[in-house]
GROMACS .gro file of N, CA and C in nm:
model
  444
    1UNK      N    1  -1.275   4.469   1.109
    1UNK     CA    2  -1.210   4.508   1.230
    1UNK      C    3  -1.144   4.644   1.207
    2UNK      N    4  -1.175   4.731   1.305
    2UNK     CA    5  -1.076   4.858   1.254
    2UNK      C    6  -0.970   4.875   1.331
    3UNK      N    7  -0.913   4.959   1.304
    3UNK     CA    8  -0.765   4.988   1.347
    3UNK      C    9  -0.758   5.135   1.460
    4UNK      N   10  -0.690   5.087   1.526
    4UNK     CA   11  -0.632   5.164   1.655
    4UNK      C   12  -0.596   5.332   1.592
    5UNK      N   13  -0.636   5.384   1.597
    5UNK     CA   14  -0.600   5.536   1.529
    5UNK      C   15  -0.421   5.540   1.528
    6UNK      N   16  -0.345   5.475   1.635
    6UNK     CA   17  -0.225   5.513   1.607
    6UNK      C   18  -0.133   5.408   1.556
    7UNK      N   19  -0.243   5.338   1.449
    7UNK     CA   20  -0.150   5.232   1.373
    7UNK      C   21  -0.171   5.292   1.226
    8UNK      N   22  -0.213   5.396   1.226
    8UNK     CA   23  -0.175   5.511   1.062
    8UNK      C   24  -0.091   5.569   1.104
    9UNK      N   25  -0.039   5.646   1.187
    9UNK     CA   26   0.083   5.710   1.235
    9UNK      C   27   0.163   5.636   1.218
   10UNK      N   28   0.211   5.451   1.280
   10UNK     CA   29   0.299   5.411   1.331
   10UNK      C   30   0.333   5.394   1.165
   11UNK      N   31   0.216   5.331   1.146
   11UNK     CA   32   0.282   5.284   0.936
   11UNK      C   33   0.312   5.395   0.889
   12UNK      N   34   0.287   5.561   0.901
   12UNK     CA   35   0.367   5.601   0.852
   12UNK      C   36   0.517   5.618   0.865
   13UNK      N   37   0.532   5.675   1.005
   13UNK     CA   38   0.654   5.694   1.044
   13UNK      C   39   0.736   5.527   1.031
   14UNK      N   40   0.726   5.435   1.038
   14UNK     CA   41   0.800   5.324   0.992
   14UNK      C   42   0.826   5.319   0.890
   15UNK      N   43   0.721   5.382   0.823
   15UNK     CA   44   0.775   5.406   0.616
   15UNK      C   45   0.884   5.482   0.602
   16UNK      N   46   0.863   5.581   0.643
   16UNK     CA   47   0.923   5.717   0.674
   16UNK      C   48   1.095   5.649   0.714
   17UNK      N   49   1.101   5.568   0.805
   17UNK     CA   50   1.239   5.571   0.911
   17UNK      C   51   1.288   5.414   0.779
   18UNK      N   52   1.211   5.333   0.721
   18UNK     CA   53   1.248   5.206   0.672
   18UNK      C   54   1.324   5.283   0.533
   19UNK      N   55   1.258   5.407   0.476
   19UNK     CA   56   1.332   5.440   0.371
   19UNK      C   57   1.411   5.534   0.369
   20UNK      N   58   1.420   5.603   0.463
   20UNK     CA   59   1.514   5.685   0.475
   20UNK      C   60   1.678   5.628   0.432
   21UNK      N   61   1.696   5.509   0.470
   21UNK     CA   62   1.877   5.479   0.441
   21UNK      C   63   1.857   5.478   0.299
   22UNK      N   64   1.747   5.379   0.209
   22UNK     CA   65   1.765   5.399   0.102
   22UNK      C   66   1.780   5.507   0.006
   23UNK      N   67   1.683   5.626   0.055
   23UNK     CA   68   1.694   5.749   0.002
   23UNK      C   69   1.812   5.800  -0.012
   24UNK      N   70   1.887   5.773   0.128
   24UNK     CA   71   2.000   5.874   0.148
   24UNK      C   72   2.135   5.808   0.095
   25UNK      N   73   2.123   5.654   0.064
   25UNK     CA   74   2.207   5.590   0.020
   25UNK      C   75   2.231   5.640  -0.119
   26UNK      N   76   2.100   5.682  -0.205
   26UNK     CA   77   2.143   5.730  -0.323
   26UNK      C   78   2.150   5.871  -0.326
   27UNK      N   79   2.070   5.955  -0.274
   27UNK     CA   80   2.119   6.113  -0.245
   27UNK      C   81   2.260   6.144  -0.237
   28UNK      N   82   2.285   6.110  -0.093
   28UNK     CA   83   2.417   6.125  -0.034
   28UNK      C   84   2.546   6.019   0.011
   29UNK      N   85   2.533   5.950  -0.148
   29UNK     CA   86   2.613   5.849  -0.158
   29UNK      C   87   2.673   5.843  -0.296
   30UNK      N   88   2.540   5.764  -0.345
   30UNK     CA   89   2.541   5.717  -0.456
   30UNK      C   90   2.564   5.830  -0.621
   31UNK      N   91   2.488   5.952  -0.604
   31UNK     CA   92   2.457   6.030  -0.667
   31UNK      C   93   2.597   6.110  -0.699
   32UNK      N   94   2.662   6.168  -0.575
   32UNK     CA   95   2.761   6.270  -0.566
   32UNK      C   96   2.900   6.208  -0.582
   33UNK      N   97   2.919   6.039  -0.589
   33UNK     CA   98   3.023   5.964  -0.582
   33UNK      C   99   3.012   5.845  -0.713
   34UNK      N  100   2.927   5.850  -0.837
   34UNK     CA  101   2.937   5.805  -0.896
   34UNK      C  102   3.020   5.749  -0.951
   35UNK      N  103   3.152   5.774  -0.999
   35UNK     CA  104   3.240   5.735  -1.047
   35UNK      C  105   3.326   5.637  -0.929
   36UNK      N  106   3.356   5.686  -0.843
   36UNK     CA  107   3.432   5.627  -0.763
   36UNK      C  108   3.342   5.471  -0.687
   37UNK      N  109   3.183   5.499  -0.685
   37UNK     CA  110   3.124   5.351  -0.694
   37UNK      C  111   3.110   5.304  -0.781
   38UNK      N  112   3.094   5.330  -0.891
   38UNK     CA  113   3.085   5.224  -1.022
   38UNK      C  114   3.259   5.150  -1.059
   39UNK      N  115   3.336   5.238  -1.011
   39UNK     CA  116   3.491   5.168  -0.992
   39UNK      C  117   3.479   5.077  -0.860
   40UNK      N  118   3.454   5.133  -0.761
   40UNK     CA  119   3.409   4.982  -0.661
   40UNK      C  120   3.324   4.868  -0.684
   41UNK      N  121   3.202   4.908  -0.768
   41UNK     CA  122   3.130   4.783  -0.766
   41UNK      C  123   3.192   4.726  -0.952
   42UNK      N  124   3.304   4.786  -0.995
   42UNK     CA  125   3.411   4.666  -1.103
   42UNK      C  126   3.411   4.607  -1.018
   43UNK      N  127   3.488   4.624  -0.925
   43UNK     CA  128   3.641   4.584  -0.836
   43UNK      C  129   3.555   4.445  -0.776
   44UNK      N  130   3.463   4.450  -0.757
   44UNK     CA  131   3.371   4.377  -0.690
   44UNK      C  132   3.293   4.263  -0.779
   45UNK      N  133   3.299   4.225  -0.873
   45UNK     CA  134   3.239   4.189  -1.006
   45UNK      C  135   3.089   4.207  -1.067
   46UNK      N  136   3.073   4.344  -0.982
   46UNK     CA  137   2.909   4.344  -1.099
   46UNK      C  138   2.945   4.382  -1.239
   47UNK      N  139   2.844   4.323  -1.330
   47UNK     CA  140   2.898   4.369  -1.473
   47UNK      C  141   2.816   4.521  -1.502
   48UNK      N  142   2.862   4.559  -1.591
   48UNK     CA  143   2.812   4.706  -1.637
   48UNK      C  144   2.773   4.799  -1.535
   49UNK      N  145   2.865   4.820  -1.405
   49UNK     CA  146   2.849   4.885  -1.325
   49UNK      C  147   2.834   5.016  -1.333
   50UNK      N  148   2.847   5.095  -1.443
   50UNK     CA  149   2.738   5.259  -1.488
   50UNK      C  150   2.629   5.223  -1.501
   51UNK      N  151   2.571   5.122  -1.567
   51UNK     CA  152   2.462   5.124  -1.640
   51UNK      C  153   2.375   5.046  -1.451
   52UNK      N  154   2.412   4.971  -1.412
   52UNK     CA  155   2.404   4.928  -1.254
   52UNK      C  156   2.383   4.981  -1.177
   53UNK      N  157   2.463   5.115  -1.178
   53UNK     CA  158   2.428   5.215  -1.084
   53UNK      C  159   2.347   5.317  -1.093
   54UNK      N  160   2.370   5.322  -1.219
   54UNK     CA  161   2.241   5.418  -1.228
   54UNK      C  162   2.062   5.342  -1.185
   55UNK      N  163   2.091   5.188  -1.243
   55UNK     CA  164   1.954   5.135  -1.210
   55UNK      C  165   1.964   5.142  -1.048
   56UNK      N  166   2.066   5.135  -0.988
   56UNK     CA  167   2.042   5.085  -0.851
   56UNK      C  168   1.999   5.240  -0.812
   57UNK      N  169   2.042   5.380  -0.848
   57UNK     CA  170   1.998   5.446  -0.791
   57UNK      C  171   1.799   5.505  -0.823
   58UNK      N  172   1.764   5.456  -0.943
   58UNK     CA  173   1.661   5.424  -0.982
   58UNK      C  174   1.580   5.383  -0.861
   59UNK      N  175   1.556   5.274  -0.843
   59UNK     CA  176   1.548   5.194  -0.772
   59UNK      C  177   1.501   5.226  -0.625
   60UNK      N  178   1.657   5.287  -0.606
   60UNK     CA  179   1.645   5.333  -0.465
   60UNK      C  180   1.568   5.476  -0.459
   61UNK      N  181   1.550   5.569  -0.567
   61UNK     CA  182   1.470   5.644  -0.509
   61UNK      C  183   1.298   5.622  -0.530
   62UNK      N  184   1.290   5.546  -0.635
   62UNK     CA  185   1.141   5.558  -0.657
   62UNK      C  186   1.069   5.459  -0.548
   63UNK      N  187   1.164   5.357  -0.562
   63UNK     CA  188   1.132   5.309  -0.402
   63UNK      C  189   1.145   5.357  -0.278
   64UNK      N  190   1.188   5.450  -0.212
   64UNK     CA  191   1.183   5.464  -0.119
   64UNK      C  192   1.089   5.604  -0.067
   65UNK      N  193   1.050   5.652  -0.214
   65UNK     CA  194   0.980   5.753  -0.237
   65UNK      C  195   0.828   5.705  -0.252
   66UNK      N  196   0.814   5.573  -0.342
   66UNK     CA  197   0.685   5.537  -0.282
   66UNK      C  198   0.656   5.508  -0.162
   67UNK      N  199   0.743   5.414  -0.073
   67UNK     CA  200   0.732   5.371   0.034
   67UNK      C  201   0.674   5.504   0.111
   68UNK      N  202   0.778   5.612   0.126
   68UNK     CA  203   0.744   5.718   0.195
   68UNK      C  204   0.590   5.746   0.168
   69UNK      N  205   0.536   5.801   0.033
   69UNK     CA  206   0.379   5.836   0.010
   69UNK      C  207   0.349   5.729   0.044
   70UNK      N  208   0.315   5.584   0.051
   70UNK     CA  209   0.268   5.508   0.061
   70UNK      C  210   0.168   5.507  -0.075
   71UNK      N  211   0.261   5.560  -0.219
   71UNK     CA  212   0.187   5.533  -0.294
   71UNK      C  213   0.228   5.402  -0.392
   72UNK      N  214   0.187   5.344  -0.420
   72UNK     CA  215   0.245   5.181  -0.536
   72UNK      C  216   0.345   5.131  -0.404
   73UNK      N  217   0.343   5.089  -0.295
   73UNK     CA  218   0.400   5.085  -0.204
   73UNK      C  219   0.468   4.957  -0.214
   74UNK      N  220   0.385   4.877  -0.261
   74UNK     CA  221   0.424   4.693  -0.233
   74UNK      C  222   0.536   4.709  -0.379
   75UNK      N  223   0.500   4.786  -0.486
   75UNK     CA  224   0.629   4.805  -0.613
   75UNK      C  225   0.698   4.867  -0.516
   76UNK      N  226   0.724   4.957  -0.499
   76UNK     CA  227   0.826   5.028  -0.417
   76UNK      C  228   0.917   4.894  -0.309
   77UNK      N  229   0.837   4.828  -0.272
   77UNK     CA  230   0.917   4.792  -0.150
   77UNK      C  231   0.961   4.628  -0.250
   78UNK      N  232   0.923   4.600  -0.347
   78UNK     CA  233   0.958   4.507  -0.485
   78UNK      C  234   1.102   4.546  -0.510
   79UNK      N  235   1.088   4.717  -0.553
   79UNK     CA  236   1.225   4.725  -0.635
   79UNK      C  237   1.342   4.772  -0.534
   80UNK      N  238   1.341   4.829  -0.395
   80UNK     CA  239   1.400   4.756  -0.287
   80UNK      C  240   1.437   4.649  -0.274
   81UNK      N  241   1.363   4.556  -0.262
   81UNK     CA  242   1.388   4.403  -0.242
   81UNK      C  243   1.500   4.358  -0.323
   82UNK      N  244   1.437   4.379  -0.493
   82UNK     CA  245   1.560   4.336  -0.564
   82UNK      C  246   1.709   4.429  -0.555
   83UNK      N  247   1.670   4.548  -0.497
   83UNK     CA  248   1.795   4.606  -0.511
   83UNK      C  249   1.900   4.568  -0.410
   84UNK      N  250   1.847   4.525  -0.282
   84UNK     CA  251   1.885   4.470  -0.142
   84UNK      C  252   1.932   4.301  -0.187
   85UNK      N  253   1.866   4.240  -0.307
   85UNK     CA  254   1.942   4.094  -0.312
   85UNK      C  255   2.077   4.105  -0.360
   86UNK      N  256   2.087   4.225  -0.452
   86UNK     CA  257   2.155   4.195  -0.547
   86UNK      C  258   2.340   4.300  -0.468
   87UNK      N  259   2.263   4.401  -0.394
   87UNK     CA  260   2.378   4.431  -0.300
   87UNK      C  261   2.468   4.326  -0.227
   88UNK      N  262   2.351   4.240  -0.158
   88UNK     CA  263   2.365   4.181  -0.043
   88UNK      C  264   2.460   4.067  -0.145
   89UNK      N  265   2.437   3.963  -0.216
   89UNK     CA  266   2.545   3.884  -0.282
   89UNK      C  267   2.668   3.941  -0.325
   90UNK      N  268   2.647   4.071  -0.376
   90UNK     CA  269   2.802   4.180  -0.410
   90UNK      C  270   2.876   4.205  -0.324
   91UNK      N  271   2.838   4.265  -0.269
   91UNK     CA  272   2.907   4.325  -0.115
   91UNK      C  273   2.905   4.270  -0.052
   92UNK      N  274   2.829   4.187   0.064
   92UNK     CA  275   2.873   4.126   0.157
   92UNK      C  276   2.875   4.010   0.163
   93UNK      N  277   2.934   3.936   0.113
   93UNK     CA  278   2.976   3.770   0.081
   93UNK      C  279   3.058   3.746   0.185
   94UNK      N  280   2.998   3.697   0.308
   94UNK     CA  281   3.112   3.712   0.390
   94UNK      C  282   3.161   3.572   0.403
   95UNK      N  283   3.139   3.513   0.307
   95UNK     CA  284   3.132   3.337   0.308
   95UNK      C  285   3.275   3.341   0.250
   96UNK      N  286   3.321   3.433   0.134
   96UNK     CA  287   3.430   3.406   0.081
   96UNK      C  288   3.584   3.497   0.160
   97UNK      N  289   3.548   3.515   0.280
   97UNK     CA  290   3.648   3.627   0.321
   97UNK      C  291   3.692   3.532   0.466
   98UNK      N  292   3.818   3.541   0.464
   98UNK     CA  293   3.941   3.468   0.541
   98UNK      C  294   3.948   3.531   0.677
   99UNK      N  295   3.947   3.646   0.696
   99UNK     CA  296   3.992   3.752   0.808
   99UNK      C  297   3.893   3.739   0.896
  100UNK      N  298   3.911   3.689   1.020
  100UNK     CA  299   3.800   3.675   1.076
  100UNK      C  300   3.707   3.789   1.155
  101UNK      N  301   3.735   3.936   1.151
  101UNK     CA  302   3.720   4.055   1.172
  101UNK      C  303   3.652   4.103   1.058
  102UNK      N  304   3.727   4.102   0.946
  102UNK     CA  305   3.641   4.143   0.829
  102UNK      C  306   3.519   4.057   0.791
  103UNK      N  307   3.533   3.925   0.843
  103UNK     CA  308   3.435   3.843   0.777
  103UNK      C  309   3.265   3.856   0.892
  104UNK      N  310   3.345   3.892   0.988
  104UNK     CA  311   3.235   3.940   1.107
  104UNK      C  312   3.154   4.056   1.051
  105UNK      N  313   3.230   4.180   1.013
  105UNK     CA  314   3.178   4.298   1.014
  105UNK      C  315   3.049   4.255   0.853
  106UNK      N  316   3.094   4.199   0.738
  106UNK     CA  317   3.038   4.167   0.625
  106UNK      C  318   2.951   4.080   0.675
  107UNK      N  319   2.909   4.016   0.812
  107UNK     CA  320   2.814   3.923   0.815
  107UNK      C  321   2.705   4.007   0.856
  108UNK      N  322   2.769   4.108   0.942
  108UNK     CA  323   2.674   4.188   1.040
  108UNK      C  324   2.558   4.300   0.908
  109UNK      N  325   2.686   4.331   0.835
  109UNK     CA  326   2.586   4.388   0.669
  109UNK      C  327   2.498   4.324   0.647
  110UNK      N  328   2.556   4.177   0.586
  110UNK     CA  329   2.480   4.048   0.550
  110UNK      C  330   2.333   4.082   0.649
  111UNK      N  331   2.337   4.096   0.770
  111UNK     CA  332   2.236   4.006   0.828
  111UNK      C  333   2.129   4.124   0.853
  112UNK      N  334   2.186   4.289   0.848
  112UNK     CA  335   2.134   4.387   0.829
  112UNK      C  336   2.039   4.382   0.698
  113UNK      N  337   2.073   4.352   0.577
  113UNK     CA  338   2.022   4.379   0.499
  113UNK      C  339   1.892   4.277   0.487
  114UNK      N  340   1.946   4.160   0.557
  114UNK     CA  341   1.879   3.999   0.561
  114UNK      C  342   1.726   4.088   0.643
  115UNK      N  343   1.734   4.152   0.706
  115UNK     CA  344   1.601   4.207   0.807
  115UNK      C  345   1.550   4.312   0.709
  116UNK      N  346   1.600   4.392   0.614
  116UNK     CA  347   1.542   4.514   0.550
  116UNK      C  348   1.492   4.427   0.417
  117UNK      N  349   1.519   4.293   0.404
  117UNK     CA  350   1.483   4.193   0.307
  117UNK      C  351   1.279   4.168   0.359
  118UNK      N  352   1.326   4.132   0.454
  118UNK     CA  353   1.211   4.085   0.562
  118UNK      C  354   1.098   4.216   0.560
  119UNK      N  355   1.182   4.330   0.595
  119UNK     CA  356   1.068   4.445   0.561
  119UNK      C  357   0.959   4.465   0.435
  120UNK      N  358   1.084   4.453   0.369
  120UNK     CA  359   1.015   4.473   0.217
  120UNK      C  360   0.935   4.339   0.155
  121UNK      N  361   0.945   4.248   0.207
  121UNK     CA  362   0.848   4.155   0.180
  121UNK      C  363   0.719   4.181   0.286
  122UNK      N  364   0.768   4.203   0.442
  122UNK     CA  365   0.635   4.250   0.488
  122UNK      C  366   0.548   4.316   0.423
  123UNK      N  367   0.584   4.451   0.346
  123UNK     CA  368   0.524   4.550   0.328
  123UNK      C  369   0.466   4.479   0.146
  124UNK      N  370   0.559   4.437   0.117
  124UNK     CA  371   0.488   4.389  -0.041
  124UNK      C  372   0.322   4.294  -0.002
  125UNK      N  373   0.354   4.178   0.126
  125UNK     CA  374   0.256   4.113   0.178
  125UNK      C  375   0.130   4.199   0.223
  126UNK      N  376   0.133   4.303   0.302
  126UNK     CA  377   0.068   4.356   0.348
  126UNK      C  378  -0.008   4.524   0.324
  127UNK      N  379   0.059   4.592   0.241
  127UNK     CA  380   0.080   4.711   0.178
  127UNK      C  381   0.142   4.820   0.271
  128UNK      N  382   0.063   4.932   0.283
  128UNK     CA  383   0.168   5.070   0.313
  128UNK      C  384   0.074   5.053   0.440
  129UNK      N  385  -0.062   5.044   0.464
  129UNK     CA  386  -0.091   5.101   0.587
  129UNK      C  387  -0.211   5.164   0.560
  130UNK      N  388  -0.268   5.245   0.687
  130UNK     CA  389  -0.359   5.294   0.664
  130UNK      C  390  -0.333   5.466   0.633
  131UNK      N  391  -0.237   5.529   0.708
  131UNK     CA  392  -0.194   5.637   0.665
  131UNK      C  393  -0.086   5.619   0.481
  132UNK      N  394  -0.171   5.623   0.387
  132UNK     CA  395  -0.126   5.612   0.308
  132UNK      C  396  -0.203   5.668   0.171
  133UNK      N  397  -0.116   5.695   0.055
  133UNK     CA  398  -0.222   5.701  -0.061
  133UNK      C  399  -0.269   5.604  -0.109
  134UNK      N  400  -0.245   5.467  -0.149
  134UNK     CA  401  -0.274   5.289  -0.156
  134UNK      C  402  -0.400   5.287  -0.091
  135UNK      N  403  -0.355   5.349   0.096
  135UNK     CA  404  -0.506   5.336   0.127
  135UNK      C  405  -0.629   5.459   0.107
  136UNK      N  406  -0.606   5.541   0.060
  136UNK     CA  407  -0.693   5.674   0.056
  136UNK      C  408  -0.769   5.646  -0.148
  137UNK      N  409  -0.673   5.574  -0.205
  137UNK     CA  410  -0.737   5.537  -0.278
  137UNK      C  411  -0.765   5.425  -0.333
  138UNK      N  412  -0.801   5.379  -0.264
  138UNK     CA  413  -0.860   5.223  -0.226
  138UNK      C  414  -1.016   5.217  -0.157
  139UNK      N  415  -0.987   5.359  -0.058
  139UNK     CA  416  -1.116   5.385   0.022
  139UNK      C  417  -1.208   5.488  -0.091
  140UNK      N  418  -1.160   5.570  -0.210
  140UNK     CA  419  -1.253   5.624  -0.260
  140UNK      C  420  -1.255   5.558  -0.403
  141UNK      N  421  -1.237   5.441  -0.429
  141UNK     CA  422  -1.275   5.301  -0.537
  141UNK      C  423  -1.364   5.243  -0.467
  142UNK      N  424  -1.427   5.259  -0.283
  142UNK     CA  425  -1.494   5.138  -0.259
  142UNK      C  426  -1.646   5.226  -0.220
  143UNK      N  427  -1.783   5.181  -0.268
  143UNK     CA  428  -1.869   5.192  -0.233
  143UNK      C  429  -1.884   5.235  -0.042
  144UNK      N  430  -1.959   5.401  -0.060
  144UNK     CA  431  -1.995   5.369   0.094
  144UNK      C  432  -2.088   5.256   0.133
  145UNK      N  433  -2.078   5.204   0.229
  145UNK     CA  434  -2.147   5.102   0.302
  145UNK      C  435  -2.259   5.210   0.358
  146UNK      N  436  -2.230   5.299   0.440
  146UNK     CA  437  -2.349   5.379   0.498
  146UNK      C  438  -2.450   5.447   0.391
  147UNK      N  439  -2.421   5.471   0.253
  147UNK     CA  440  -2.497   5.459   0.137
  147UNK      C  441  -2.584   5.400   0.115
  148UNK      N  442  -2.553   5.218   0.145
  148UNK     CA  443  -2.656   5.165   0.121
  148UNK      C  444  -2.787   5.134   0.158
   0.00000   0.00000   0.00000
């Protein structure tokens, strides 16, 4: 069955818009504020939070950088995944918080991340798409058919 010409566009630009927070989470977050997050995520109980953050920013760029090429895409959207579980139990536990304002806003994280969970398993299930490198070399590993 083939595909609608503007379902390579749409998979890209959805790649494109799904990784963008991650990118920018470690660009213009994570990167320039190091110290002052690895003192938040103590405060918070991850252990070895240098050595943490640096993986998490790992993570977040090679993933969101494959995602973008759509190259190793389903790894990419893997080391997302784990990086999104392991946020999502740190940070927004909104199970253990009293305030019923604060415990709202940490659910709404919670349930944000709960859908970018969902992405990245889509995309591990299914790969990058047809606008992609996954698929461009996939198509020149496979025998032409009109060849034969």
């Amino acid at each position: 069955m083939s595909q609608h010409p503007i379902q390579g566009l749409a998979s890209l630009l959805g790649r494109i818009m799904l990784a963008t927070i991650f990118f920018m989470s470690a660009v213009g977050n994570k990167i320039p504020n190091f110290d002052n997050i690895a003192g938040y995520m103590a405060s918070e109980g991850v252990p070895l939070p240098k050595i943490m953050l640096a993986g998490a920013i790992v993570f977040l760029i090679a993933g969101s950088l494959s995602l973008i090429a759509g190259f190793k895409a389903r790894l990419g959207a893997g080391l997302l995944f784990v990086f999104l579980v392991l946020a999502t139990y740190y940070f927004h536990d909104f199970w253990t918080i009293e305030d019923a304002q604060a415990k709202q806003g940490q659910m709404i994280h919670f349930m944000k991340n709960l859908a970018l969970m969902g992405s990245m398993l889509f995309v591990m299930a299914n790969g990058a798409g047809k606008m992609s490198l996954d698929n461009a070399l996939a198509s020149r590993s496979q025998p032409d058919p009109a060849a034969a």
